[in-house]
GROMACS .gro file of C-alpha atoms in nm:
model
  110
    1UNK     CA    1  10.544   5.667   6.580
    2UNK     CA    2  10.314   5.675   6.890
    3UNK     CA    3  10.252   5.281   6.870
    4UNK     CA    4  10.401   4.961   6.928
    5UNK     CA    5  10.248   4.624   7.038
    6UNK     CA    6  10.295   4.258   7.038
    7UNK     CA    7  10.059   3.966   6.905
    8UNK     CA    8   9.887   3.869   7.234
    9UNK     CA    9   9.632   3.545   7.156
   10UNK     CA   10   9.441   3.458   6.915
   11UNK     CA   11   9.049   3.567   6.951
   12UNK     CA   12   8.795   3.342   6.936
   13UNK     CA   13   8.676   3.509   6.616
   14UNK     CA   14   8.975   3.396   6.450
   15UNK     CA   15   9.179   3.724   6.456
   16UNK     CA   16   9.394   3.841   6.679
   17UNK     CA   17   9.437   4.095   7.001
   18UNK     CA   18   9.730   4.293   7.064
   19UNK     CA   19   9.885   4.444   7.371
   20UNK     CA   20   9.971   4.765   7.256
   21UNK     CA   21  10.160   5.076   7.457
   22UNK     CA   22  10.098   5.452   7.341
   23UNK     CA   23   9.824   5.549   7.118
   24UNK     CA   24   9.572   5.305   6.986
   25UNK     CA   25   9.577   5.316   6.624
   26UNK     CA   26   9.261   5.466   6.391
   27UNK     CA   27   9.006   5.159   6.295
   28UNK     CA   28   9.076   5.048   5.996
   29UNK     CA   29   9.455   5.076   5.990
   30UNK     CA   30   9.659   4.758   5.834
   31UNK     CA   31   9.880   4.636   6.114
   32UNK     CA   32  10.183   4.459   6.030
   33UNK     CA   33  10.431   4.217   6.167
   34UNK     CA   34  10.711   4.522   6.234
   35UNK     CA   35  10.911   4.592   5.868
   36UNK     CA   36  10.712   4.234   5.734
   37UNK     CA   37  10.394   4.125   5.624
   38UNK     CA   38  10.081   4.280   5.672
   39UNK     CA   39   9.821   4.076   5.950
   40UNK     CA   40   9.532   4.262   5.887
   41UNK     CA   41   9.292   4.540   5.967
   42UNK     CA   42   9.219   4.691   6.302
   43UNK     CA   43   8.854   4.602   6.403
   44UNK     CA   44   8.834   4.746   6.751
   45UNK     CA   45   8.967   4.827   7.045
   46UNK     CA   46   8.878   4.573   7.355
   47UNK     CA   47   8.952   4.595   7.746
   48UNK     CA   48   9.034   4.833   8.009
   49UNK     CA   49   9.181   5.179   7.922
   50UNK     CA   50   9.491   5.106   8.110
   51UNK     CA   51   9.523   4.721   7.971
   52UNK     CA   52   9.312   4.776   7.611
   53UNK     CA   53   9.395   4.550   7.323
   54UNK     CA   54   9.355   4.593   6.964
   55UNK     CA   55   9.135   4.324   6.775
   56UNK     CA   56   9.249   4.227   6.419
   57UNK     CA   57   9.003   4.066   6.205
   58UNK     CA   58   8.958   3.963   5.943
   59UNK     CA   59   9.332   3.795   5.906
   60UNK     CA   60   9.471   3.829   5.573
   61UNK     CA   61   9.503   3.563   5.346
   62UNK     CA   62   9.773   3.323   5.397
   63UNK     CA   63   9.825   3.434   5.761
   64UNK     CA   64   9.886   3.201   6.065
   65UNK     CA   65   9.718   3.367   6.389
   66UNK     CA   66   9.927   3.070   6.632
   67UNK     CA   67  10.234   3.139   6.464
   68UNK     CA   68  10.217   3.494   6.474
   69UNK     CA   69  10.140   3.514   6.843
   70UNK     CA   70  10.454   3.677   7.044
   71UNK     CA   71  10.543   3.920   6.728
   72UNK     CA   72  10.631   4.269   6.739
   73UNK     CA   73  10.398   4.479   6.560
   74UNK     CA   74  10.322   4.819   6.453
   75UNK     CA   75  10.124   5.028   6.184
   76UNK     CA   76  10.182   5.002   5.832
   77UNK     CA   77  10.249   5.275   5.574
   78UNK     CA   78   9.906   5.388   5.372
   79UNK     CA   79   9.925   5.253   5.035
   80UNK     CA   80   9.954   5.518   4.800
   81UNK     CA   81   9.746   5.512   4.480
   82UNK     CA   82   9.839   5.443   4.155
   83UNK     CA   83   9.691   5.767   3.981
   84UNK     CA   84   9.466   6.098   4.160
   85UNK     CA   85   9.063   6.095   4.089
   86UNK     CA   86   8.922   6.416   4.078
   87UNK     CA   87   8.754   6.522   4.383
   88UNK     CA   88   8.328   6.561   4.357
   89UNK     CA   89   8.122   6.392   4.093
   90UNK     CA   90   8.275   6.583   3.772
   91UNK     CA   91   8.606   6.638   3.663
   92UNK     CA   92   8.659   7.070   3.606
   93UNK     CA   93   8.438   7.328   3.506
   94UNK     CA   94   8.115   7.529   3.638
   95UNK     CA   95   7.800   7.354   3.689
   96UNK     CA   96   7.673   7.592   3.417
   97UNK     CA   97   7.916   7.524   3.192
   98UNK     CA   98   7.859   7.169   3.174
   99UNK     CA   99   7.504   7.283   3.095
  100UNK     CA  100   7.378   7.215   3.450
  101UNK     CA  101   7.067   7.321   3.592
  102UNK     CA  102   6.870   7.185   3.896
  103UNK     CA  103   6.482   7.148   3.764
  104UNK     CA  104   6.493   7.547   3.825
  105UNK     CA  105   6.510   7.819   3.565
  106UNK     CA  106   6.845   7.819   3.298
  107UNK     CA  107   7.007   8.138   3.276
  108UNK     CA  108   6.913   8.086   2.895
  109UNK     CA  109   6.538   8.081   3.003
  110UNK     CA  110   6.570   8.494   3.030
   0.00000   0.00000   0.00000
């Protein structure tokens, strides 16, 4: 993995900012305290290019932004989910099949 960091400060938002080395990781992506629990989301990246911090905010629930200032901390694992949706709006067959047709002409209209 192209990332580690450590829990800077707190912000004054209420999250917190990370000194990071390598890569910055995607927005979005769960950081967590390394192999523990999760801190929260990446909101953006702050600073410098050659002294940038990650922001974390919101904090998840039941997490202590003081006492997690000086911990290691990297990316979590995606979750993976619990069953596949089909891709698109409908689940197999051709739009004709399902009897589709867009305000146009039917192929039964012949």
């Amino acid at each position: 993995m192209s990332f580690s960091g450590r829990v800077d400060r707190e912000s004054h938002m209420g999250g917190l900012l990370v000194d990071f080395q390598g890569r910055p990781p995607r927005l979005g992506a769960r950081i967590r305290i390394s192999g523990g629990k999760i801190l929260g989301r990446v909101d953006t990246v702050v600073g410098p290019v050659e002294s940038a911090l990650i922001h974390i905010h919101p904090l998840y629930d039941g997490i202590d932004a003081r006492a997690s200032v000086g911990s290691p901390v990297e990316i979590a694992p995606r979750e993976q989910p619990s069953h596949r949706r089909p891709r698109g709006r409908h689940s197999g067959g051709s739009f004709r099949e399902r009897g589709g047709n867009r305000g146009g002409r039917s192929y039964r209209d012949n």
